[in-house]
Amino acid sequence: MPERLQDGAVAVTNSPWRRREDAHASRMIQAVGRYCIIPAAIIAIYRSTQMWYGYPTSQGDNALNDPFLMQLVLYSLVPLLALTTLALPRMAARAIVEMGPMVALLGVFLFGSIVTSVDPQISMRGLVQIIILALPMIYLRAFYGARGAFELLRKVMAVLLIVNFAYAAVFPHIAFMSGSLNGAMRGMFIHKNAFGAYCAMTFVMTCPPDINIRRWDRLAQIGLCGLAVVGAVLSKSSTAVVLLVVGTSILVLINILSRVEQRSIRAITFGGALAFAILLVGGAGTALLGEVAGQFGKDVTLSGRAEIWETLWPVALDKPWLGHGFAMFRQTAYFQQFTSSIGWGPRSTHNTYLEIALNCGFPALFAWLAIVLGCIFRAVLLVDVTMPDYRPLQKAVAGIVLVLLVSTSEAGQMLGPQPSWPILVLALYCIATAPNKRQRNGSVDRPFQNGGLTSPAPR
C-alpha cells in the first residue's frame, strides 16, 4: 500500500513511472548545466577580458577598440541565460533572493542614475552589459556550488593565461606594446596593465593548497603559478607586482585566521590589519611616496593620475546623489569634456571609486562598498579549515581584496565589464550564500540538482 502523507495525498515516489519521470528530469537538469550554464560562464570570463587578435600596439590607438565580433560574443549569452532561467526557474528565483536587500538597494540607486542620466540609452546598455556578465557566474555557483564554480574559474583562467603566452610567442610584434610602453607584454589584452592584473589574479586563483610533487595536478598548478608570475613581471606593471604580494599575503592571513576559534578575535585582527593598510597607503605611505616622487618632478601616483582626480572631484560633487548616469564616464568623449585642461589627454578616471561616484552618485558608492566589505568580514568570520568550502572562501576574500586594491589606480574594476567583474561577482555571491555554523551540519556548499538542493559529489 502506498504511504499516505499528512495532507491526504498519496506518495507514489516508488512507482516505476515516477522513477522514469525523475530520471528524465535529472537528465534535463544536467543537460542545462552542461550545455547552458558552463558555456555561459566560460563566455562571460572570456568576454570580460576583451582578449582579441591584432589590437594596435600603441596605447593611444587601442583605447577605443571594441570589435563587432566581441559584441556578438557578449550577446550570445542572452539565449543561454534565457534557456537556463526558463528551464530552472526555482534556481533562478532562489539565486536572486539570496543576493540580499543591500543589492536591491544598490539596484534602486543604479536605476535612478539611469533615469536621470544625460544619456539614458548609453547608461541602460552599460547596466545590461554587466548584468549579462554577472548572471552566468551566479547561476554557476547556484548550480554547482562554490567548489565547483571556483574549479571551473581556475581552469578557464589558466587556459586563457596559456593562450596569451602562446599568442606572444607566435605574434611577438603585436603581443608587446610600443611607444612609451615599448616592450611591455600585454598578450591578447588591450593594455599591459590589464594583462598584469589578470596574471596576479590567476596566480591567486590557481595557487595550490600545498606543494605535493607526487601529484601531477599540484605540479601543474605550481607551474601555472610560475607562469602567472612571469607574465606579471613581463607586463612591466608595478601594480601587478603589488597585487601578487598582497594576494599571497591575504591567502596566508586567511589561513591563519581560519584556525582561530574566537570570531571576535578574527574580526578585530582582520579589521586592524585592514585599517593599518589603509592608513599606511593613505597617510604616511602616501606622504613618503609623494616626497620621493616630487624629487623626480612627478606626483604621488607616478603617472599623473592625481591631476585627473583633482579635476574630477568637483565634477562628482556637482551631482552627488545620482551622478551623471551609469557608465557615462566610461565614454571617452563624455569623460574628456571635463578633462580638457589636462594636457596629456587621459581617457579614464584611473580610479573605480571616483568613477562610481561620478556615474551613480555617492549613495550608490556607499551601498556598493557596504556589500563588498560586509562580504569580506562575513567570510573572515565563517572561514574554517575543517569546512569543505574553506578553499573557495579563502580565494574569494583574496580576489575581492585584489579588486579593491587595483580599483584605486584603474577604472571600471567594479560595476564594469572588466576581467575582475565575473571573478568579483562569483566571490561575493559565494560568500553571501556560504552556510554558517548552524547550517553546516545539514548543508555545506549545496548545488542545485534534480530541482532541489543536494550535497556535492566528493572531490
CSV table of C-alpha atoms in Angstrom, one decimal:
chain,number,residue,atom,x,y,z
A,1,MET,CA,0.0,0.0,0.0
A,2,PRO,CA,1.3,3.5,-0.8
A,3,GLU,CA,2.2,5.6,2.1
A,4,ARG,CA,-0.2,8.5,2.9
A,5,LEU,CA,1.1,12.0,3.6
A,6,GLN,CA,-0.3,14.3,6.2
A,7,ASP,CA,-2.3,16.3,3.7
A,8,GLY,CA,-4.0,13.2,2.4
A,9,ALA,CA,-2.0,12.9,-0.8
A,10,VAL,CA,-0.7,9.6,-1.9
A,11,ALA,CA,3.0,9.1,-2.1
A,12,VAL,CA,3.9,7.4,-5.3
A,13,THR,CA,7.6,8.1,-5.4
A,14,ASN,CA,8.5,4.4,-5.6
A,15,SER,CA,6.3,3.7,-8.7
A,16,PRO,CA,8.1,2.8,-12.0
A,17,TRP,CA,6.6,5.8,-13.9
A,18,ARG,CA,7.7,8.2,-11.1
A,19,ARG,CA,11.2,6.9,-11.3
A,20,ARG,CA,11.3,7.3,-15.0
A,21,GLU,CA,10.0,10.8,-14.7
A,22,ASP,CA,12.7,11.7,-12.1
A,23,ALA,CA,15.4,10.2,-14.3
A,24,HIS,CA,14.2,12.2,-17.3
A,25,ALA,CA,14.1,15.4,-15.1
A,26,SER,CA,17.6,14.7,-13.8
A,27,ARG,CA,19.0,14.3,-17.3
A,28,MET,CA,17.3,17.5,-18.4
A,29,ILE,CA,18.7,19.4,-15.5
A,30,GLN,CA,22.2,18.1,-16.0
A,31,ALA,CA,21.9,19.0,-19.7
A,32,VAL,CA,21.1,22.6,-18.7
A,33,GLY,CA,24.2,22.7,-16.5
A,34,ARG,CA,26.4,21.2,-19.1
A,35,TYR,CA,25.2,23.0,-22.3
A,36,CYS,CA,24.0,26.3,-20.9
A,37,ILE,CA,25.5,27.3,-17.6
A,38,ILE,CA,29.1,26.1,-18.1
A,39,PRO,CA,29.3,27.6,-21.7
A,40,ALA,CA,27.8,30.8,-20.4
A,41,ALA,CA,30.3,31.1,-17.5
A,42,ILE,CA,33.2,30.4,-19.9
A,43,ILE,CA,32.0,33.0,-22.3
A,44,ALA,CA,31.5,35.6,-19.6
A,45,ILE,CA,35.0,35.1,-18.2
A,46,TYR,CA,36.5,35.3,-21.7
A,47,ARG,CA,34.4,38.3,-22.8
A,48,SER,CA,35.3,40.3,-19.7
A,49,THR,CA,39.0,40.1,-20.7
A,50,GLN,CA,38.2,41.6,-24.1
A,51,MET,CA,41.0,39.4,-25.5
A,52,TRP,CA,41.2,39.6,-29.3
A,53,TYR,CA,43.7,39.2,-32.1
A,54,GLY,CA,45.6,42.2,-33.5
A,55,TYR,CA,44.9,45.1,-31.2
A,56,PRO,CA,47.1,48.1,-32.1
A,57,THR,CA,50.2,48.1,-30.0
A,58,SER,CA,50.2,51.8,-29.2
A,59,GLN,CA,48.3,53.0,-26.1
A,60,GLY,CA,46.5,55.8,-28.0
A,61,ASP,CA,45.2,53.6,-30.8
A,62,ASN,CA,43.8,50.7,-28.9
A,63,ALA,CA,41.8,52.6,-26.3
A,64,LEU,CA,38.7,52.8,-28.5
A,65,ASN,CA,38.8,49.3,-29.9
A,66,ASP,CA,35.8,47.1,-29.4
A,67,PRO,CA,35.5,44.6,-32.3
A,68,PHE,CA,32.0,43.8,-33.6
A,69,LEU,CA,32.5,40.1,-33.1
A,70,MET,CA,33.2,40.7,-29.4
A,71,GLN,CA,29.8,42.3,-29.1
A,72,LEU,CA,28.3,39.1,-30.7
A,73,VAL,CA,30.2,37.1,-28.1
A,74,LEU,CA,28.6,39.2,-25.4
A,75,TYR,CA,25.1,38.9,-26.7
A,76,SER,CA,25.5,35.1,-27.3
A,77,LEU,CA,25.0,34.9,-23.5
A,78,VAL,CA,21.4,36.1,-23.8
A,79,PRO,CA,19.8,32.9,-25.2
A,80,LEU,CA,21.9,30.7,-22.8
A,81,LEU,CA,20.8,32.7,-19.8
A,82,ALA,CA,17.2,32.7,-21.1
A,83,LEU,CA,17.2,28.9,-21.5
A,84,THR,CA,18.6,28.4,-18.0
A,85,THR,CA,16.1,30.7,-16.4
A,86,LEU,CA,13.2,29.1,-18.2
A,87,ALA,CA,14.4,25.5,-17.5
A,88,LEU,CA,15.3,26.2,-13.9
A,89,PRO,CA,13.0,28.9,-12.6
A,90,ARG,CA,13.3,27.8,-9.0
A,91,MET,CA,17.1,28.0,-9.1
A,92,ALA,CA,17.0,31.4,-10.8
A,93,ALA,CA,14.5,32.8,-8.2
A,94,ARG,CA,16.5,31.4,-5.3
A,95,ALA,CA,19.7,33.0,-6.7
A,96,ILE,CA,18.0,36.4,-6.9
A,97,VAL,CA,16.6,36.2,-3.4
A,98,GLU,CA,19.9,35.2,-1.9
A,99,MET,CA,21.6,38.3,-3.2
A,100,GLY,CA,20.1,40.2,-0.2
A,101,PRO,CA,18.4,43.5,0.4
A,102,MET,CA,21.6,45.6,0.0
A,103,VAL,CA,21.8,44.5,-3.6
A,104,ALA,CA,18.2,45.6,-4.1
A,105,LEU,CA,19.0,49.0,-2.6
A,106,LEU,CA,22.0,49.3,-4.9
A,107,GLY,CA,19.8,48.4,-7.8
A,108,VAL,CA,17.4,51.3,-6.9
A,109,PHE,CA,20.3,53.7,-7.0
A,110,LEU,CA,21.6,52.4,-10.3
A,111,PHE,CA,18.2,52.6,-11.9
A,112,GLY,CA,17.9,56.1,-10.5
A,113,SER,CA,21.1,57.1,-12.1
A,114,ILE,CA,19.8,55.8,-15.5
A,115,VAL,CA,16.6,57.8,-15.2
A,116,THR,CA,18.5,61.0,-14.5
A,117,SER,CA,21.4,60.2,-16.9
A,118,VAL,CA,22.5,62.7,-19.5
A,119,ASP,CA,22.1,59.7,-22.0
A,120,PRO,CA,19.8,57.1,-20.6
A,121,GLN,CA,20.3,54.8,-23.6
A,122,ILE,CA,24.1,54.5,-23.0
A,123,SER,CA,23.5,54.1,-19.3
A,124,MET,CA,21.0,51.3,-19.8
A,125,ARG,CA,23.3,49.5,-22.2
A,126,GLY,CA,26.1,49.7,-19.7
A,127,LEU,CA,23.9,48.2,-16.9
A,128,VAL,CA,22.6,45.4,-19.2
A,129,GLN,CA,26.2,44.6,-20.1
A,130,ILE,CA,27.4,44.0,-16.5
A,131,ILE,CA,24.2,42.0,-15.7
A,132,ILE,CA,24.7,39.7,-18.7
A,133,LEU,CA,28.3,39.1,-17.5
A,134,ALA,CA,27.3,38.6,-13.8
A,135,LEU,CA,24.3,36.2,-14.2
A,136,PRO,CA,26.4,33.2,-15.6
A,137,MET,CA,28.6,33.3,-12.5
A,138,ILE,CA,25.6,33.5,-10.2
A,139,TYR,CA,24.0,30.5,-11.9
A,140,LEU,CA,27.2,28.6,-11.9
A,141,ARG,CA,27.5,28.9,-8.1
A,142,ALA,CA,23.8,28.1,-7.6
A,143,PHE,CA,24.0,25.0,-9.8
A,144,TYR,CA,27.4,23.6,-9.0
A,145,GLY,CA,28.3,25.0,-5.6
A,146,ALA,CA,31.2,27.1,-4.6
A,147,ARG,CA,33.9,24.5,-5.1
A,148,GLY,CA,32.6,23.5,-8.5
A,149,ALA,CA,32.3,27.1,-9.6
A,150,PHE,CA,35.8,28.1,-8.4
A,151,GLU,CA,37.3,24.9,-10.0
A,152,LEU,CA,35.8,26.0,-13.4
A,153,LEU,CA,37.0,29.6,-12.9
A,154,ARG,CA,40.6,28.4,-12.1
A,155,LYS,CA,40.7,26.1,-15.2
A,156,VAL,CA,39.4,28.8,-17.6
A,157,MET,CA,41.7,31.5,-16.2
A,158,ALA,CA,44.7,29.0,-16.6
A,159,VAL,CA,43.8,28.2,-20.2
A,160,LEU,CA,43.5,31.9,-21.1
A,161,LEU,CA,46.9,32.6,-19.5
A,162,ILE,CA,48.5,29.9,-21.6
A,163,VAL,CA,46.7,31.2,-24.7
A,164,ASN,CA,48.2,34.7,-24.0
A,165,PHE,CA,51.7,33.2,-23.8
A,166,ALA,CA,51.2,31.2,-26.9
A,167,TYR,CA,50.0,34.3,-28.7
A,168,ALA,CA,53.0,36.3,-27.6
A,169,ALA,CA,55.3,33.5,-28.8
A,170,VAL,CA,53.7,33.4,-32.3
A,171,PHE,CA,52.9,37.1,-32.7
A,172,PRO,CA,55.5,39.0,-30.7
A,173,HIS,CA,55.2,42.1,-32.9
A,174,ILE,CA,51.6,42.7,-31.7
A,175,ALA,CA,51.7,41.0,-28.3
A,176,PHE,CA,54.1,43.6,-26.9
A,177,MET,CA,53.3,47.3,-26.6
A,178,SER,CA,55.1,50.1,-28.4
A,179,GLY,CA,55.7,53.8,-27.8
A,180,SER,CA,56.2,54.9,-24.3
A,181,LEU,CA,55.3,51.4,-23.1
A,182,ASN,CA,57.6,49.6,-25.5
A,183,GLY,CA,58.4,46.0,-24.7
A,184,ALA,CA,55.7,45.6,-22.1
A,185,MET,CA,53.8,42.3,-22.6
A,186,ARG,CA,50.1,42.5,-23.0
A,187,GLY,CA,49.3,39.3,-24.9
A,188,MET,CA,45.8,39.4,-26.4
A,189,PHE,CA,44.7,42.1,-23.9
A,190,ILE,CA,44.1,45.7,-24.8
A,191,HIS,CA,46.7,47.0,-22.3
A,192,LYS,CA,49.6,45.7,-20.4
A,193,ASN,CA,48.1,46.8,-17.0
A,194,ALA,CA,45.1,44.6,-17.7
A,195,PHE,CA,47.3,41.6,-18.5
A,196,GLY,CA,49.5,42.2,-15.5
A,197,ALA,CA,46.5,42.4,-13.1
A,198,TYR,CA,45.0,39.3,-14.8
A,199,CYS,CA,48.2,37.4,-14.2
A,200,ALA,CA,48.2,38.3,-10.5
A,201,MET,CA,44.5,37.3,-10.2
A,202,THR,CA,45.3,34.0,-11.9
A,203,PHE,CA,48.1,33.3,-9.5
A,204,VAL,CA,45.8,33.7,-6.5
A,205,MET,CA,43.1,31.6,-8.0
A,206,THR,CA,45.5,28.9,-9.1
A,207,CYS,CA,47.7,28.8,-6.0
A,208,PRO,CA,47.5,25.2,-4.7
A,209,PRO,CA,46.7,24.4,-1.1
A,210,ASP,CA,50.0,22.6,-0.6
A,211,ILE,CA,53.1,21.6,-2.5
A,212,ASN,CA,52.9,17.9,-3.2
A,213,ILE,CA,55.3,16.9,-6.0
A,214,ARG,CA,53.8,13.4,-6.1
A,215,ARG,CA,50.5,14.7,-7.5
A,216,TRP,CA,50.5,15.9,-11.1
A,217,ASP,CA,47.7,18.3,-10.6
A,218,ARG,CA,49.7,20.1,-7.8
A,219,LEU,CA,52.7,20.3,-10.1
A,220,ALA,CA,50.5,21.7,-12.9
A,221,GLN,CA,49.1,24.3,-10.5
A,222,ILE,CA,52.6,25.3,-9.4
A,223,GLY,CA,53.7,25.6,-13.0
A,224,LEU,CA,50.8,27.8,-13.8
A,225,CYS,CA,51.5,30.0,-10.8
A,226,GLY,CA,55.1,30.4,-12.0
A,227,LEU,CA,53.8,31.3,-15.5
A,228,ALA,CA,51.5,33.9,-13.9
A,229,VAL,CA,54.4,35.5,-12.0
A,230,VAL,CA,56.4,35.6,-15.2
A,231,GLY,CA,53.5,37.3,-17.0
A,232,ALA,CA,53.1,39.9,-14.3
A,233,VAL,CA,56.9,40.7,-14.5
A,234,LEU,CA,56.9,40.9,-18.3
A,235,SER,CA,53.9,43.2,-18.3
A,236,LYS,CA,56.1,45.8,-16.6
A,237,SER,CA,53.2,46.7,-14.4
A,238,SER,CA,54.2,47.8,-10.9
A,239,THR,CA,50.5,47.3,-9.9
A,240,ALA,CA,50.7,43.6,-10.9
A,241,VAL,CA,53.7,43.0,-8.7
A,242,VAL,CA,51.9,44.7,-5.7
A,243,LEU,CA,48.9,42.5,-6.4
A,244,LEU,CA,51.0,39.4,-6.3
A,245,VAL,CA,52.4,40.3,-2.9
A,246,VAL,CA,49.1,41.4,-1.5
A,247,GLY,CA,47.2,38.3,-2.9
A,248,THR,CA,49.8,35.9,-1.4
A,249,SER,CA,49.6,37.8,2.0
A,250,ILE,CA,45.8,37.5,2.1
A,251,LEU,CA,45.9,33.8,1.4
A,252,VAL,CA,48.3,33.3,4.3
A,253,LEU,CA,46.4,35.7,6.6
A,254,ILE,CA,43.1,33.9,6.0
A,255,ASN,CA,44.7,30.6,6.6
A,256,ILE,CA,46.0,31.8,10.0
A,257,LEU,CA,42.7,33.4,10.9
A,258,SER,CA,40.7,30.3,10.0
A,259,ARG,CA,42.4,28.4,12.8
A,260,VAL,CA,41.3,31.0,15.4
A,261,GLU,CA,38.1,29.8,17.0
A,262,GLN,CA,37.1,33.1,18.6
A,263,ARG,CA,35.2,35.1,15.9
A,264,SER,CA,35.7,38.4,17.7
A,265,ILE,CA,39.5,37.9,17.6
A,266,ARG,CA,39.3,37.2,13.9
A,267,ALA,CA,37.3,40.3,13.2
A,268,ILE,CA,39.5,42.6,15.3
A,269,THR,CA,42.7,41.1,13.8
A,270,PHE,CA,41.5,41.4,10.2
A,271,GLY,CA,39.9,44.8,10.8
A,272,GLY,CA,43.1,46.1,12.4
A,273,ALA,CA,45.2,44.8,9.5
A,274,LEU,CA,42.9,46.4,7.0
A,275,ALA,CA,42.9,49.8,8.9
A,276,PHE,CA,46.7,49.7,9.2
A,277,ALA,CA,47.0,49.1,5.4
A,278,ILE,CA,44.6,51.9,4.7
A,279,LEU,CA,46.4,54.4,7.0
A,280,LEU,CA,49.7,53.3,5.5
A,281,VAL,CA,48.6,53.9,2.0
A,282,GLY,CA,46.5,57.0,2.7
A,283,GLY,CA,48.7,58.6,5.3
A,284,ALA,CA,52.4,58.1,6.0
A,285,GLY,CA,53.0,55.9,3.0
A,286,THR,CA,51.4,58.4,0.6
A,287,ALA,CA,53.3,61.3,2.1
A,288,LEU,CA,56.6,59.5,1.8
A,289,LEU,CA,55.9,58.4,-1.8
A,290,GLY,CA,54.9,62.0,-2.6
A,291,GLU,CA,58.2,63.3,-1.3
A,292,VAL,CA,60.2,60.8,-3.3
A,293,ALA,CA,58.1,61.4,-6.5
A,294,GLY,CA,58.5,65.1,-6.1
A,295,GLN,CA,62.2,64.8,-6.3
A,296,PHE,CA,61.7,63.5,-9.9
A,297,GLY,CA,59.1,66.1,-10.8
A,298,LYS,CA,56.2,63.7,-10.6
A,299,ASP,CA,53.1,63.3,-8.4
A,300,VAL,CA,52.4,60.6,-5.9
A,301,THR,CA,50.9,58.3,-8.4
A,302,LEU,CA,54.0,58.5,-10.6
A,303,SER,CA,51.7,58.8,-13.7
A,304,GLY,CA,49.7,62.0,-13.4
A,305,ARG,CA,46.6,60.3,-12.0
A,306,ALA,CA,46.4,62.8,-9.1
A,307,GLU,CA,45.8,65.5,-11.7
A,308,ILE,CA,42.8,63.6,-13.0
A,309,TRP,CA,41.3,63.1,-9.6
A,310,GLU,CA,41.8,66.8,-8.6
A,311,THR,CA,40.0,67.8,-11.8
A,312,LEU,CA,37.1,65.3,-11.5
A,313,TRP,CA,36.4,65.6,-7.7
A,314,PRO,CA,34.4,68.9,-8.1
A,315,VAL,CA,32.5,67.2,-11.0
A,316,ALA,CA,31.4,64.4,-8.7
A,317,LEU,CA,30.2,66.9,-6.1
A,318,ASP,CA,28.1,68.7,-8.7
A,319,LYS,CA,25.7,65.6,-8.9
A,320,PRO,CA,26.3,63.8,-5.6
A,321,TRP,CA,23.1,61.8,-5.3
A,322,LEU,CA,22.6,60.0,-8.6
A,323,GLY,CA,25.6,61.1,-10.6
A,324,HIS,CA,25.8,61.8,-14.3
A,325,GLY,CA,24.5,58.5,-15.4
A,326,PHE,CA,25.6,54.8,-15.2
A,327,ALA,CA,28.6,54.1,-17.4
A,328,MET,CA,28.8,57.7,-18.7
A,329,PHE,CA,32.4,58.2,-17.5
A,330,ARG,CA,33.4,55.1,-19.4
A,331,GLN,CA,32.6,57.0,-22.6
A,332,THR,CA,35.8,58.7,-23.7
A,333,ALA,CA,34.1,61.6,-25.4
A,334,TYR,CA,32.0,62.5,-22.3
A,335,PHE,CA,34.9,62.0,-20.0
A,336,GLN,CA,37.2,64.3,-21.9
A,337,GLN,CA,34.6,67.2,-21.7
A,338,PHE,CA,35.7,67.6,-18.1
A,339,THR,CA,39.4,66.9,-18.5
A,340,SER,CA,40.3,69.1,-21.5
A,341,SER,CA,42.6,71.1,-19.2
A,342,ILE,CA,44.9,68.1,-18.7
A,343,GLY,CA,47.5,68.3,-21.4
A,344,TRP,CA,48.4,64.6,-21.8
A,345,GLY,CA,44.8,63.6,-22.7
A,346,PRO,CA,43.7,60.9,-20.2
A,347,ARG,CA,41.0,58.5,-21.3
A,348,SER,CA,39.6,57.3,-18.0
A,349,THR,CA,39.3,58.3,-14.3
A,350,HIS,CA,42.0,55.8,-13.3
A,351,ASN,CA,40.1,55.2,-10.1
A,352,THR,CA,37.0,53.0,-9.8
A,353,TYR,CA,35.7,54.6,-6.7
A,354,LEU,CA,35.7,58.0,-8.2
A,355,GLU,CA,34.2,56.6,-11.4
A,356,ILE,CA,31.2,55.1,-9.5
A,357,ALA,CA,30.6,58.4,-7.7
A,358,LEU,CA,30.7,60.2,-11.0
A,359,ASN,CA,28.4,57.8,-12.7
A,360,CYS,CA,25.9,56.8,-10.0
A,361,GLY,CA,26.4,59.2,-7.0
A,362,PHE,CA,27.8,58.7,-3.5
A,363,PRO,CA,24.8,56.7,-2.1
A,364,ALA,CA,25.4,54.0,-4.7
A,365,LEU,CA,29.2,54.0,-3.9
A,366,PHE,CA,28.5,53.6,-0.2
A,367,ALA,CA,25.9,50.9,-0.8
A,368,TRP,CA,28.3,49.0,-3.0
A,369,LEU,CA,31.2,49.3,-0.5
A,370,ALA,CA,28.9,48.1,2.3
A,371,ILE,CA,28.1,45.0,0.2
A,372,VAL,CA,31.8,44.3,-0.6
A,373,LEU,CA,33.2,45.0,2.9
A,374,GLY,CA,30.3,43.2,4.5
A,375,CYS,CA,31.1,40.1,2.5
A,376,ILE,CA,34.8,40.2,3.4
A,377,PHE,CA,34.0,40.3,7.1
A,378,ARG,CA,31.4,37.6,6.8
A,379,ALA,CA,33.9,35.3,5.1
A,380,VAL,CA,36.5,36.1,7.8
A,381,LEU,CA,34.0,35.1,10.5
A,382,LEU,CA,32.8,31.9,8.7
A,383,VAL,CA,36.0,30.5,7.2
A,384,ASP,CA,37.3,27.3,8.9
A,385,VAL,CA,40.0,24.9,7.6
A,386,THR,CA,37.7,22.0,8.5
A,387,MET,CA,35.0,23.2,6.2
A,388,PRO,CA,34.6,21.5,2.7
A,389,ASP,CA,34.2,25.0,1.2
A,390,TYR,CA,37.1,26.6,3.0
A,391,ARG,CA,39.2,27.0,-0.1
A,392,PRO,CA,36.6,28.9,-2.1
A,393,LEU,CA,36.0,31.3,0.8
A,394,GLN,CA,39.8,31.9,1.1
A,395,LYS,CA,40.1,32.5,-2.6
A,396,ALA,CA,37.0,34.7,-2.6
A,397,VAL,CA,38.4,37.0,0.1
A,398,ALA,CA,41.8,37.3,-1.7
A,399,GLY,CA,40.1,38.1,-5.0
A,400,ILE,CA,37.9,40.8,-3.5
A,401,VAL,CA,40.8,42.5,-1.8
A,402,LEU,CA,42.8,42.5,-5.0
A,403,VAL,CA,39.9,44.1,-6.9
A,404,LEU,CA,39.6,46.7,-4.1
A,405,LEU,CA,43.3,47.4,-4.4
A,406,VAL,CA,43.5,47.7,-8.2
A,407,SER,CA,40.4,49.9,-8.2
A,408,THR,CA,42.5,52.7,-6.6
A,409,SER,CA,44.5,53.1,-9.7
A,410,GLU,CA,42.3,51.7,-12.5
A,411,ALA,CA,38.8,52.5,-13.7
A,412,GLY,CA,35.9,50.1,-14.3
A,413,GLN,CA,37.2,47.3,-12.0
A,414,MET,CA,33.8,47.2,-10.1
A,415,LEU,CA,30.4,47.5,-11.8
A,416,GLY,CA,32.2,47.5,-15.1
A,417,PRO,CA,32.9,44.9,-17.9
A,418,GLN,CA,36.5,44.2,-16.9
A,419,PRO,CA,38.3,40.9,-16.2
A,420,SER,CA,37.7,41.4,-12.5
A,421,TRP,CA,33.9,41.7,-12.7
A,422,PRO,CA,32.9,38.0,-13.2
A,423,ILE,CA,35.5,37.0,-10.5
A,424,LEU,CA,34.2,39.6,-8.1
A,425,VAL,CA,30.6,38.6,-8.6
A,426,LEU,CA,31.4,34.9,-8.1
A,427,ALA,CA,33.4,35.7,-4.9
A,428,LEU,CA,30.7,38.0,-3.4
A,429,TYR,CA,27.9,35.5,-4.2
A,430,CYS,CA,29.8,32.5,-2.8
A,431,ILE,CA,30.4,34.4,0.5
A,432,ALA,CA,26.8,35.7,0.7
A,433,THR,CA,25.4,32.2,0.3
A,434,ALA,CA,28.0,30.4,2.4
A,435,PRO,CA,26.4,28.5,5.3
A,436,ASN,CA,27.0,29.5,8.9
A,437,LYS,CA,27.9,27.0,11.6
A,438,ARG,CA,24.3,26.2,12.4
A,439,GLN,CA,23.7,25.2,8.8
A,440,ARG,CA,27.0,23.3,8.1
A,441,ASN,CA,25.9,20.0,9.7
A,442,GLY,CA,23.0,19.8,7.4
A,443,SER,CA,24.1,21.5,4.3
A,444,VAL,CA,27.5,22.5,3.0
A,445,ASP,CA,28.0,24.1,-0.4
A,446,ARG,CA,24.8,22.6,-1.7
A,447,PRO,CA,24.5,22.7,-5.5
A,448,PHE,CA,21.2,22.6,-7.3
A,449,GLN,CA,20.3,19.2,-8.8
A,450,ASN,CA,17.1,17.4,-9.7
A,451,GLY,CA,15.1,20.5,-8.9
A,452,GLY,CA,16.4,20.8,-5.3
A,453,LEU,CA,19.4,21.0,-3.1
A,454,THR,CA,21.8,18.1,-2.6
A,455,SER,CA,25.3,17.7,-1.3
A,456,PRO,CA,28.0,17.9,-3.9
A,457,ALA,CA,29.9,14.9,-5.1
A,458,PRO,CA,33.1,14.3,-3.1
A,459,ARG,CA,36.3,15.8,-4.5
